[in-house]
Short mmCIF file of C-alpha atoms and ligand atoms in Angstrom, two decimals:
data_model
loop_
_atom_site.label_atom_id
_atom_site.label_comp_id
_atom_site.label_asym_id
_atom_site.label_seq_id
_atom_site.Cartn_x
_atom_site.Cartn_y
_atom_site.Cartn_z
CA MET A 810 89.84 92.17 134.60
CA LYS A 811 90.95 88.61 135.34
CA ALA A 812 89.04 87.38 132.29
CA LEU A 813 91.10 89.76 130.13
CA ALA A 814 94.39 88.78 131.80
CA ASP A 815 93.57 85.12 131.13
CA ILE A 816 93.35 85.92 127.42
CA VAL A 817 96.37 88.18 126.85
CA GLY A 818 98.54 87.46 129.90
CA PRO A 819 98.59 89.63 133.05
CA GLU A 820 101.56 91.68 131.79
CA HIS A 821 99.36 92.97 128.96
CA VAL A 822 96.55 94.28 131.14
CA LEU A 823 97.56 97.63 132.59
CA THR A 824 95.68 99.04 135.56
CA ASP A 825 98.42 101.13 137.20
CA PRO A 826 97.54 104.83 136.60
CA ASP A 827 101.15 105.64 135.65
CA LEU A 828 101.22 102.88 133.03
CA LYS A 829 97.80 103.82 131.64
CA ALA A 830 98.52 107.54 131.46
CA SER A 831 100.10 107.74 128.01
CA TYR A 832 97.11 105.90 126.50
CA GLU A 833 94.54 108.15 128.15
CA THR A 834 95.46 111.49 126.61
CA ASP A 835 95.63 112.20 122.90
CA TRP A 836 98.54 113.58 120.91
CA THR A 837 97.28 117.18 121.17
CA GLY A 838 96.74 117.01 124.93
CA ARG A 839 93.20 118.30 124.40
CA PHE A 840 91.30 115.04 124.86
CA THR A 841 91.70 112.93 127.94
CA GLY A 842 89.69 110.34 129.88
CA SER A 843 90.29 107.50 132.27
CA ALA A 844 90.28 103.85 131.11
CA ALA A 845 89.24 100.97 133.36
CA CYS A 846 92.34 99.23 132.05
CA VAL A 847 94.52 99.02 128.95
CA VAL A 848 94.50 95.62 127.20
CA ARG A 849 97.16 94.74 124.65
CA PRO A 850 96.32 91.59 122.69
CA GLY A 851 98.92 90.14 120.34
CA THR A 852 96.81 88.28 117.76
CA THR A 853 93.44 88.47 116.00
CA ASP A 854 92.23 85.53 118.11
CA GLU A 855 93.15 87.39 121.30
CA VAL A 856 91.39 90.55 120.05
CA ALA A 857 88.28 88.49 119.31
CA ALA A 858 88.39 86.84 122.75
CA VAL A 859 88.86 90.23 124.48
CA VAL A 860 85.93 91.74 122.56
CA ARG A 861 83.75 88.69 123.38
CA ALA A 862 84.66 88.97 127.06
CA CYS A 863 83.84 92.69 127.08
CA ALA A 864 80.58 92.10 125.22
CA SER A 865 79.47 89.45 127.70
CA GLU A 866 80.12 91.87 130.60
CA GLY A 867 78.70 94.89 128.75
CA TRP A 868 82.06 96.69 129.04
CA ARG A 869 82.51 99.47 126.51
CA ILE A 870 85.70 99.53 124.46
CA THR A 871 87.91 102.34 123.17
CA VAL A 872 90.06 101.21 120.24
CA GLN A 873 93.54 102.69 119.92
CA GLY A 874 96.47 102.39 117.51
CA GLY A 875 99.41 104.80 117.63
CA ASN A 876 97.36 107.52 119.38
CA THR A 877 98.33 110.16 116.83
CA GLY A 878 94.71 110.90 115.86
CA LEU A 879 93.77 114.55 116.15
CA VAL A 880 90.02 114.37 116.91
CA GLY A 881 89.99 112.50 120.22
CA GLY A 882 88.62 109.26 118.74
CA GLY A 883 91.17 106.92 120.34
CA VAL A 884 91.00 108.05 123.97
CA PRO A 885 88.32 106.99 126.45
CA VAL A 886 85.49 109.17 127.67
CA GLY A 887 85.66 107.44 131.05
CA GLY A 888 85.62 103.85 132.28
CA GLU A 889 86.07 101.98 128.98
CA VAL A 890 88.44 99.10 128.37
CA LEU A 891 91.15 100.62 126.19
CA LEU A 892 92.06 98.09 123.50
CA SER A 893 95.54 98.89 122.19
CA LEU A 894 96.50 97.22 118.90
CA THR A 895 100.17 98.14 118.95
CA ARG A 896 101.36 94.54 119.53
CA LEU A 897 99.89 93.38 116.19
CA THR A 898 103.10 94.09 114.33
CA THR A 899 103.36 91.14 111.95
CA LEU A 900 104.47 92.35 108.52
CA GLY A 901 104.47 89.83 105.67
CA ASP A 902 106.74 89.63 102.65
CA VAL A 903 105.95 91.90 99.74
CA ASP A 904 104.30 89.94 96.92
CA PRO A 905 105.82 91.43 93.75
CA SER A 906 103.31 89.75 91.43
CA SER A 907 100.32 91.49 93.02
CA SER A 908 102.29 94.51 94.42
CA GLN A 909 100.66 93.85 97.78
CA VAL A 910 101.68 93.22 101.37
CA THR A 911 99.86 92.07 104.53
CA ALA A 912 100.38 94.16 107.66
CA GLY A 913 99.12 93.78 111.21
CA ALA A 914 97.03 96.64 112.59
CA GLY A 915 99.87 97.75 114.87
CA VAL A 916 102.51 98.09 112.15
CA THR A 917 103.62 101.70 111.93
CA LEU A 918 103.50 103.56 108.64
CA ALA A 919 107.29 103.99 108.78
CA ALA A 920 107.82 100.22 109.18
CA LEU A 921 105.44 99.54 106.29
CA GLN A 922 107.25 102.06 104.08
CA ALA A 923 110.63 100.52 104.97
CA VAL A 924 109.54 96.99 103.99
CA ALA A 925 107.92 98.23 100.79
CA ARG A 926 111.00 100.24 99.80
CA GLU A 927 113.37 97.36 100.52
CA ALA A 928 111.38 95.32 98.00
CA GLY A 929 111.51 98.09 95.36
CA PHE A 930 108.02 99.44 96.02
CA ASP A 931 106.53 102.26 98.07
CA PHE A 932 103.32 102.89 99.97
CA GLY A 933 100.84 105.40 98.56
CA VAL A 934 99.98 107.17 101.84
CA ASP A 935 102.47 109.29 103.71
CA LEU A 936 102.11 111.73 106.59
CA ALA A 937 104.26 113.37 109.25
CA ALA A 938 103.10 111.04 112.07
CA ARG A 939 104.59 108.06 110.17
CA ASP A 940 106.77 106.85 113.05
CA SER A 941 103.78 106.22 115.36
CA ALA A 942 100.59 106.09 113.26
CA THR A 943 99.54 102.48 112.68
CA VAL A 944 97.96 100.60 109.79
CA GLY A 945 94.79 100.06 111.86
CA GLY A 946 94.49 103.76 112.70
CA LEU A 947 95.27 104.82 109.13
CA VAL A 948 92.52 102.57 107.77
CA ALA A 949 90.05 103.46 110.54
CA THR A 950 90.45 107.19 109.85
CA ASN A 951 90.79 106.81 106.06
CA ALA A 952 93.94 108.90 106.48
CA GLY A 953 95.00 111.20 103.67
CA GLY A 954 98.31 113.02 103.93
CA ILE A 955 100.75 114.39 101.41
CA ARG A 956 100.38 111.89 98.51
CA VAL A 957 96.61 112.00 97.94
CA VAL A 958 97.16 114.11 94.83
CA ARG A 959 98.78 111.03 93.25
CA TYR A 960 97.47 107.91 95.00
CA GLY A 961 94.30 108.83 96.88
CA SER A 962 93.54 108.27 100.57
CA MET A 963 93.97 105.13 102.68
CA ARG A 964 90.72 103.56 101.45
CA GLN A 965 92.23 103.38 97.96
CA GLN A 966 95.19 101.35 99.26
CA VAL A 967 93.12 98.66 101.00
CA VAL A 968 92.49 95.36 99.16
CA GLY A 969 91.75 93.22 102.20
CA LEU A 970 90.96 93.43 105.91
CA THR A 971 90.52 91.20 108.91
CA ALA A 972 88.31 92.74 111.58
CA VAL A 973 86.62 91.74 114.81
CA LEU A 974 82.97 92.78 115.11
CA ALA A 975 81.37 94.01 118.33
CA ASP A 976 80.17 90.50 119.28
CA GLY A 977 83.68 89.08 118.87
CA SER A 978 83.07 87.41 115.51
CA VAL A 979 85.79 87.75 112.89
CA VAL A 980 85.31 88.85 109.28
CA SER A 981 88.23 88.40 106.93
CA ARG A 982 88.79 89.08 103.22
CA MET A 983 92.53 88.86 102.68
CA ALA A 984 92.92 87.31 99.22
CA GLY A 985 93.76 90.74 97.83
CA LEU A 986 91.32 90.50 94.94
CA GLU A 987 91.56 93.62 92.81
CA LYS A 988 88.03 92.95 91.56
CA ASP A 989 85.27 91.56 93.74
CA GLY A 990 81.64 92.22 92.91
CA THR A 991 80.04 90.12 95.62
CA GLY A 992 77.74 92.40 97.54
CA TYR A 993 78.40 95.21 99.97
CA ASP A 994 81.89 96.71 100.11
CA LEU A 995 82.75 95.96 103.74
CA LEU A 996 86.36 97.06 103.27
CA GLY A 997 85.24 100.46 102.03
CA LEU A 998 82.77 100.71 104.91
CA LEU A 999 85.33 99.91 107.61
CA ALA A 1000 87.82 102.36 106.11
CA GLY A 1001 86.89 105.62 107.80
CA SER A 1002 84.60 104.00 110.39
CA GLU A 1003 86.84 105.30 113.23
CA GLY A 1004 86.61 102.14 115.33
CA THR A 1005 82.83 102.45 115.70
CA LEU A 1006 81.94 99.33 113.66
CA ALA A 1007 84.78 96.86 114.16
CA VAL A 1008 88.34 96.42 115.37
CA ILE A 1009 90.70 96.07 112.41
CA THR A 1010 93.43 93.53 113.10
CA GLU A 1011 95.23 93.24 109.74
CA ALA A 1012 95.13 94.72 106.27
CA ARG A 1013 96.14 93.60 102.78
CA LEU A 1014 97.57 96.71 101.17
CA ARG A 1015 98.28 97.80 97.64
CA LEU A 1016 101.80 99.10 96.99
CA VAL A 1017 102.94 101.63 94.39
CA PRO A 1018 106.14 101.82 92.34
CA ARG A 1019 109.16 103.33 94.06
CA TYR A 1020 110.35 106.43 92.27
CA ARG A 1021 113.81 107.37 93.46
CA ALA A 1022 114.29 110.42 91.23
CA ARG A 1023 112.73 113.37 93.01
CA ALA A 1024 112.56 117.12 92.72
CA VAL A 1025 111.10 119.48 95.29
CA ALA A 1026 110.22 123.14 94.75
CA LEU A 1027 109.14 125.73 97.27
CA LEU A 1028 107.17 128.37 95.42
CA ALA A 1029 106.45 131.82 96.84
CA MET A 1030 103.08 132.88 95.42
CA SER A 1031 101.42 136.28 95.26
CA SER A 1032 98.11 134.97 96.71
CA THR A 1033 96.12 131.86 97.61
CA THR A 1034 94.31 132.25 94.29
CA ALA A 1035 97.64 132.10 92.46
CA ALA A 1036 98.58 128.96 94.42
CA VAL A 1037 95.26 127.32 93.54
CA ASP A 1038 95.41 128.38 89.90
CA VAL A 1039 98.87 126.94 89.34
CA LEU A 1040 97.70 123.46 90.36
CA PRO A 1041 95.82 122.45 87.16
CA VAL A 1042 98.85 123.62 85.18
CA LEU A 1043 101.14 121.38 87.27
CA ARG A 1044 98.75 118.42 87.10
CA ALA A 1045 98.46 118.70 83.33
CA SER A 1046 102.17 119.03 82.63
CA LEU A 1047 103.66 116.87 85.41
CA PRO A 1048 102.36 113.29 85.56
CA SER A 1049 105.09 112.85 88.20
CA LEU A 1050 103.41 115.31 90.58
CA ALA A 1051 103.47 113.65 94.04
CA ALA A 1052 102.64 116.43 96.51
CA ALA A 1053 101.28 119.99 96.55
CA GLU A 1054 101.24 121.57 100.00
CA LEU A 1055 100.14 125.04 101.01
CA PHE A 1056 101.25 127.17 103.96
CA TYR A 1057 101.49 130.78 105.05
CA ALA A 1058 103.79 133.25 106.80
CA PRO A 1059 102.41 132.76 110.37
CA GLY A 1060 103.02 128.99 110.18
CA LEU A 1061 106.43 129.54 108.60
CA ALA A 1062 107.35 131.88 111.47
CA LEU A 1063 106.45 129.15 114.00
CA VAL A 1064 108.39 126.37 112.26
CA ARG A 1065 111.38 128.69 112.04
CA LYS A 1066 111.07 129.61 115.72
CA HIS A 1067 110.74 126.03 116.99
CA GLY A 1068 112.94 124.30 114.42
CA GLY A 1069 115.63 126.97 114.16
CA LEU A 1070 115.19 127.01 110.38
CA PRO A 1071 116.55 129.82 108.18
CA ALA A 1072 114.17 132.01 106.14
CA PRO A 1073 113.54 130.28 102.79
CA PHE A 1074 113.36 133.61 100.94
CA PRO A 1075 114.73 137.10 101.66
CA GLU A 1076 111.17 138.46 101.91
CA GLU A 1077 107.85 137.28 103.33
CA HIS A 1078 105.21 136.21 100.78
CA ALA A 1079 101.43 135.88 100.63
CA ALA A 1080 101.37 132.09 100.18
CA TYR A 1081 103.85 129.22 99.88
CA LEU A 1082 103.36 126.11 97.77
CA LEU A 1083 105.61 123.09 98.26
CA VAL A 1084 105.59 120.83 95.22
CA GLU A 1085 107.23 117.43 94.81
CA CYS A 1086 107.66 115.33 91.69
CA ALA A 1087 108.80 111.70 91.74
CA ASP A 1088 109.72 109.71 88.66
CA LEU A 1089 112.03 107.08 87.16
CA VAL A 1090 114.19 109.80 85.63
CA ASP A 1091 115.15 113.14 87.18
CA PRO A 1092 112.01 115.34 87.05
CA THR A 1093 113.84 118.59 87.93
CA ALA A 1094 113.91 120.02 84.40
CA SER A 1095 110.21 119.40 83.77
CA LEU A 1096 109.33 120.82 87.21
CA VAL A 1097 111.32 123.98 86.50
CA ALA A 1098 109.73 124.30 83.06
CA ALA A 1099 106.23 123.88 84.49
CA VAL A 1100 106.59 126.44 87.26
CA GLU A 1101 108.72 129.13 85.68
CA SER A 1102 105.91 130.67 83.67
CA ALA A 1103 103.30 130.27 86.43
CA GLU A 1104 101.22 133.37 86.97
CA GLY A 1105 101.62 134.81 90.45
CA LEU A 1106 105.00 133.12 91.05
CA VAL A 1107 107.16 135.60 92.97
CA ASP A 1108 110.17 133.51 93.98
CA ALA A 1109 111.19 129.85 93.98
CA ARG A 1110 113.67 127.40 95.42
CA ILE A 1111 114.28 124.05 93.78
CA ALA A 1112 116.07 121.10 95.39
CA ASP A 1113 117.26 118.11 93.38
CA ASP A 1114 119.32 116.41 96.11
CA ALA A 1115 118.03 114.56 99.17
CA SER A 1116 119.33 116.95 101.84
CA GLY A 1117 118.01 120.03 100.03
CA GLN A 1118 114.65 118.30 99.61
CA ARG A 1119 114.49 117.40 103.31
CA ALA A 1120 115.29 121.01 104.17
CA LEU A 1121 112.41 122.30 102.03
CA TRP A 1122 110.00 119.68 103.37
CA ALA A 1123 110.88 120.68 106.95
CA TYR A 1124 109.08 124.02 106.40
CA ARG A 1125 105.84 122.12 105.82
CA GLU A 1126 106.21 118.92 107.85
CA THR A 1127 107.08 120.55 111.18
CA HIS A 1128 103.94 122.72 111.21
CA THR A 1129 101.90 120.41 113.49
CA GLU A 1130 104.65 120.01 116.10
CA SER A 1131 105.57 123.72 116.03
CA ILE A 1132 101.96 124.76 116.57
CA SER A 1133 101.64 122.34 119.49
CA ALA A 1134 104.86 123.74 120.97
CA GLU A 1135 103.03 127.09 121.28
CA GLY A 1136 100.08 125.67 123.23
CA VAL A 1137 97.05 123.41 122.85
CA PRO A 1138 95.33 124.57 119.66
CA VAL A 1139 91.78 124.14 118.46
CA LYS A 1140 92.51 121.86 115.50
CA LEU A 1141 90.09 121.79 112.61
CA ASP A 1142 90.68 119.83 109.43
CA VAL A 1143 88.31 120.96 106.71
CA SER A 1144 87.90 120.86 102.96
CA VAL A 1145 86.07 123.01 100.45
CA PRO A 1146 85.76 122.82 96.66
CA VAL A 1147 89.24 123.90 95.63
CA THR A 1148 87.90 127.02 93.87
CA SER A 1149 86.51 128.17 97.25
CA LEU A 1150 89.84 127.78 99.04
CA PRO A 1151 90.84 131.45 98.57
CA ALA A 1152 87.46 132.58 99.95
CA LEU A 1153 87.89 130.32 102.98
CA VAL A 1154 91.40 131.58 103.67
CA ASP A 1155 90.30 135.21 103.20
CA GLN A 1156 87.41 134.94 105.66
CA LEU A 1157 89.01 132.77 108.33
CA GLU A 1158 90.81 135.35 110.42
CA ALA A 1159 87.85 137.70 110.65
CA THR A 1160 85.57 134.75 111.45
CA VAL A 1161 87.81 133.67 114.33
CA ALA A 1162 88.30 137.24 115.55
CA GLY A 1163 84.52 137.67 115.56
CA VAL A 1164 84.16 135.13 118.37
CA CYS A 1165 87.61 135.22 119.93
CA PRO A 1166 89.57 138.45 119.49
CA GLY A 1167 93.28 137.91 120.04
CA ALA A 1168 93.32 134.27 118.95
CA ARG A 1169 96.05 133.27 116.49
CA THR A 1170 95.00 131.36 113.37
CA ILE A 1171 97.61 129.20 111.63
CA VAL A 1172 96.60 127.36 108.48
CA PHE A 1173 98.27 124.92 106.13
CA GLY A 1174 97.03 122.11 103.96
CA HIS A 1175 96.87 119.86 100.95
CA VAL A 1176 95.87 122.20 98.15
CA ASN A 1177 94.79 119.61 95.57
CA GLU A 1178 91.94 118.45 97.82
CA GLY A 1179 90.95 121.94 99.01
CA ASN A 1180 92.02 120.60 102.42
CA LEU A 1181 93.00 123.16 105.04
CA HIS A 1182 94.24 122.40 108.55
CA VAL A 1183 92.97 125.28 110.67
CA ASN A 1184 94.78 125.65 113.99
CA VAL A 1185 93.67 128.32 116.41
CA LEU A 1186 95.88 129.17 119.39
CA ASP A 1187 95.02 131.20 122.48
CA THR A 1188 91.29 130.51 122.36
CA GLY A 1189 90.96 130.36 126.15
CA SER A 1190 87.40 129.39 127.03
CA ALA A 1191 86.13 130.12 123.50
CA ALA A 1192 87.22 126.83 121.87
CA GLU A 1193 83.65 125.73 121.10
CA GLU A 1194 82.69 129.13 119.71
CA VAL A 1195 85.78 129.13 117.46
CA SER A 1196 85.04 125.62 116.18
CA ASP A 1197 81.42 126.53 115.58
CA ALA A 1198 82.21 129.73 113.67
CA VAL A 1199 84.87 128.13 111.46
CA LEU A 1200 82.83 124.99 110.70
CA ARG A 1201 79.77 127.08 109.80
CA LEU A 1202 81.93 129.14 107.45
CA VAL A 1203 83.17 125.91 105.85
CA ALA A 1204 79.61 124.59 105.49
CA SER A 1205 78.53 127.87 103.88
CA LEU A 1206 81.17 127.20 101.21
CA SER A 1207 79.78 123.67 100.58
CA GLY A 1208 82.73 122.15 102.43
CA SER A 1209 83.30 119.24 104.79
CA ILE A 1210 83.87 119.69 108.54
CA SER A 1211 86.37 116.84 108.43
CA SER A 1212 88.61 116.29 105.47
CA GLU A 1213 90.96 113.54 106.65
CA HIS A 1214 91.19 113.33 110.45
CA GLY A 1215 87.69 111.97 111.01
CA VAL A 1216 84.90 113.15 113.29
CA GLY A 1217 86.12 111.49 116.49
CA ARG A 1218 84.67 113.11 119.58
CA ALA A 1219 85.84 116.59 118.57
CA LYS A 1220 83.36 117.21 115.77
CA VAL A 1221 80.30 115.23 116.83
CA PRO A 1222 78.17 118.35 117.49
CA TRP A 1223 78.74 119.59 113.95
CA LEU A 1224 78.20 116.42 111.90
CA ALA A 1225 74.88 117.73 110.58
CA LEU A 1226 76.72 120.62 108.91
CA SER A 1227 78.24 118.10 106.48
CA ARG A 1228 75.72 115.24 106.41
CA SER A 1229 71.95 115.34 105.81
CA GLU A 1230 69.48 113.97 108.35
CA ASN A 1231 68.83 110.98 106.11
CA GLU A 1232 72.52 110.24 105.75
CA ILE A 1233 73.04 110.38 109.52
CA GLU A 1234 70.05 108.05 110.01
CA ALA A 1235 71.55 105.59 107.49
CA MET A 1236 74.87 105.71 109.34
CA ARG A 1237 73.11 105.13 112.67
CA ALA A 1238 71.28 102.14 111.18
CA ILE A 1239 74.63 100.62 110.15
CA LYS A 1240 76.08 101.26 113.62
CA THR A 1241 73.05 99.70 115.31
CA ALA A 1242 73.14 96.67 113.02
CA LEU A 1243 76.82 95.93 113.67
CA ASP A 1244 77.10 97.13 117.28
CA PRO A 1245 73.59 97.06 118.79
CA ALA A 1246 74.80 97.61 122.36
CA GLY A 1247 77.02 100.53 121.35
CA LEU A 1248 80.15 98.94 122.84
CA LEU A 1249 82.74 100.15 120.33
CA ASN A 1250 84.11 103.68 120.71
CA PRO A 1251 81.17 105.31 122.52
CA GLY A 1252 80.94 109.03 121.81
CA VAL A 1253 82.83 108.80 118.53
CA LEU A 1254 80.92 109.92 115.41
CA PHE A 1255 77.60 109.94 117.33
CA PRO A 1256 76.85 111.61 120.67
CA LEU A 1257 77.18 109.51 123.83
CA ALA A 1258 73.97 107.65 124.57
C1 FAD Q 1040 102.26 115.33 113.32
C2 FAD Q 1040 101.00 114.73 112.78
C3 FAD Q 1040 100.71 114.84 111.43
C4 FAD Q 1040 99.55 114.26 110.91
N1 FAD Q 1040 99.30 114.39 109.57
C5 FAD Q 1040 98.20 113.82 109.06
C6 FAD Q 1040 97.92 113.93 107.66
O1 FAD Q 1040 98.65 114.57 106.90
N2 FAD Q 1040 96.82 113.31 107.18
C7 FAD Q 1040 95.98 112.59 108.00
O2 FAD Q 1040 94.99 112.02 107.50
N3 FAD Q 1040 96.21 112.49 109.33
C8 FAD Q 1040 97.28 113.08 109.87
N4 FAD Q 1040 97.51 112.99 111.22
C9 FAD Q 1040 96.53 112.30 112.08
C10 FAD Q 1040 96.87 110.82 112.40
O3 FAD Q 1040 98.20 110.54 112.23
C11 FAD Q 1040 96.01 109.88 111.56
O4 FAD Q 1040 94.65 110.08 111.88
C12 FAD Q 1040 96.35 108.40 111.75
O5 FAD Q 1040 95.62 107.67 110.80
C13 FAD Q 1040 96.01 107.87 113.13
O6 FAD Q 1040 96.63 106.59 113.29
P1 FAD Q 1040 96.85 106.00 114.76
O7 FAD Q 1040 97.37 104.63 114.62
O8 FAD Q 1040 97.68 106.92 115.57
O9 FAD Q 1040 95.35 105.96 115.29
P2 FAD Q 1040 94.78 106.41 116.71
O10 FAD Q 1040 95.08 107.84 116.95
O11 FAD Q 1040 95.18 105.46 117.76
O12 FAD Q 1040 93.22 106.23 116.43
C14 FAD Q 1040 92.56 107.04 115.49
C15 FAD Q 1040 91.13 106.50 115.29
O13 FAD Q 1040 91.18 105.22 114.68
C16 FAD Q 1040 90.60 104.23 115.54
N5 FAD Q 1040 91.46 103.04 115.45
C17 FAD Q 1040 92.80 102.96 115.67
N6 FAD Q 1040 93.23 101.71 115.42
C18 FAD Q 1040 92.14 100.99 115.06
C19 FAD Q 1040 91.94 99.62 114.69
N7 FAD Q 1040 92.94 98.76 114.64
N8 FAD Q 1040 90.68 99.22 114.39
C20 FAD Q 1040 89.64 100.09 114.43
N9 FAD Q 1040 89.78 101.38 114.78
C21 FAD Q 1040 91.01 101.83 115.08
C22 FAD Q 1040 90.59 104.86 116.92
O14 FAD Q 1040 89.56 104.32 117.72
C23 FAD Q 1040 90.36 106.31 116.59
O15 FAD Q 1040 89.01 106.57 116.36
C24 FAD Q 1040 98.65 113.58 111.77
C25 FAD Q 1040 98.93 113.48 113.13
C26 FAD Q 1040 100.08 114.06 113.65
C27 FAD Q 1040 100.35 113.91 115.10
#
């Protein structure tokens, strides 16, 4: 460990169990493992030197940002050096001519949004873990969130990266070129690589216009099918559509219980769709016009002021915390072709009950991408069986076992449900080429050697 302390300073190498503890367990409390030490470099050069030192000793490395990941990818299996990037917080000035900004890997999403907004821009990715999730983690997981319907996932926001490879060498493309046809797309490859190919130390990010005029509607729908069917209507008539989020009565009951929120409607409904529009001019009238004739609409609440909008968003955004307040859930993040979403929702409860009677299934998600977050509480010793049953159901509907959280350690056994043998072999070949000794994030994406 002295070699690491010489690089980053002894105060940034943590070996005391109490100081390491918060790095060793994930946000859900489900994944935990002991690190040999936690190292906190402050620059790309220090990251490179730490990785070189680990490589020369054959020490395996677990890469961690804000530790908000939900698939156990950022916590050690046991004995790794835990490389925390949270000190890489340099945030450059917004360049208005390119609408881009450079951010260190440890910059939180909230800090990035604040700088962008101050300069009259916004950032295209947003999610509820914004106060802790970091730029490095967002890129590494190709995070999605609530704005994908308008701006795409994290990969679409990246125009440059600096990253340290497993041998400690540094690759950097930070000019922010919007067009670059020179060979393999390394940026696209590292986005979503979950720390298995390189350690990201900074990113050049695309910004989007800031639209201050907003309208939010909470729609009570007669069924999931009605919620899915209204989406193409909204997309076609509302270019300002910025979010379309789905949830159900069991999740609503939990957010009300843990957040002390009032009932949004006098009665319970089959499905709830939260829709947001953002524009230069007030989009409320066009939102109302678009939804009022929607088939299957049973009730609606519209908010055109900031506090009303926050109140409606709270019903959706506090789902994850409220579920965790009930216990440690089996968390599955899946997607299916959007037309199969109603079939997935319909079959979920019976599928879970088939392997774990008495378990509680809470689902919510991003409807535009057919993305459902499946949370199962009270699974006892049947967590694996529940995951297996749900993921096989998803695969039978031509879906993906991981929509936006990544594979991490949680979904390694099921990767072949979403990827063919040849695809997995190609991915392994890339991993072996860039990290032949398997030092970076062992057990993530591929089984432990
Ligand atoms: C309340 C809540 C809501 C959430 N909502 C969403 C959502 O809507 N959409 C969504 O996509 N996710 C969501 N998440 C999951 C999580 O916030 C994202 O996965 C986020 O991108 C993780 O960022 P992080 O900095 O916390 O990464 P970590 O949790 O620290 O790490 C995640 C993965 O990225 C790797 N990694 C981290 N930093 C680096 C780096 N610098 N270089 C290389 N690899 C790195 C880790 O090794 C690990 O595999 C949510 C989480 C919570 C707790």
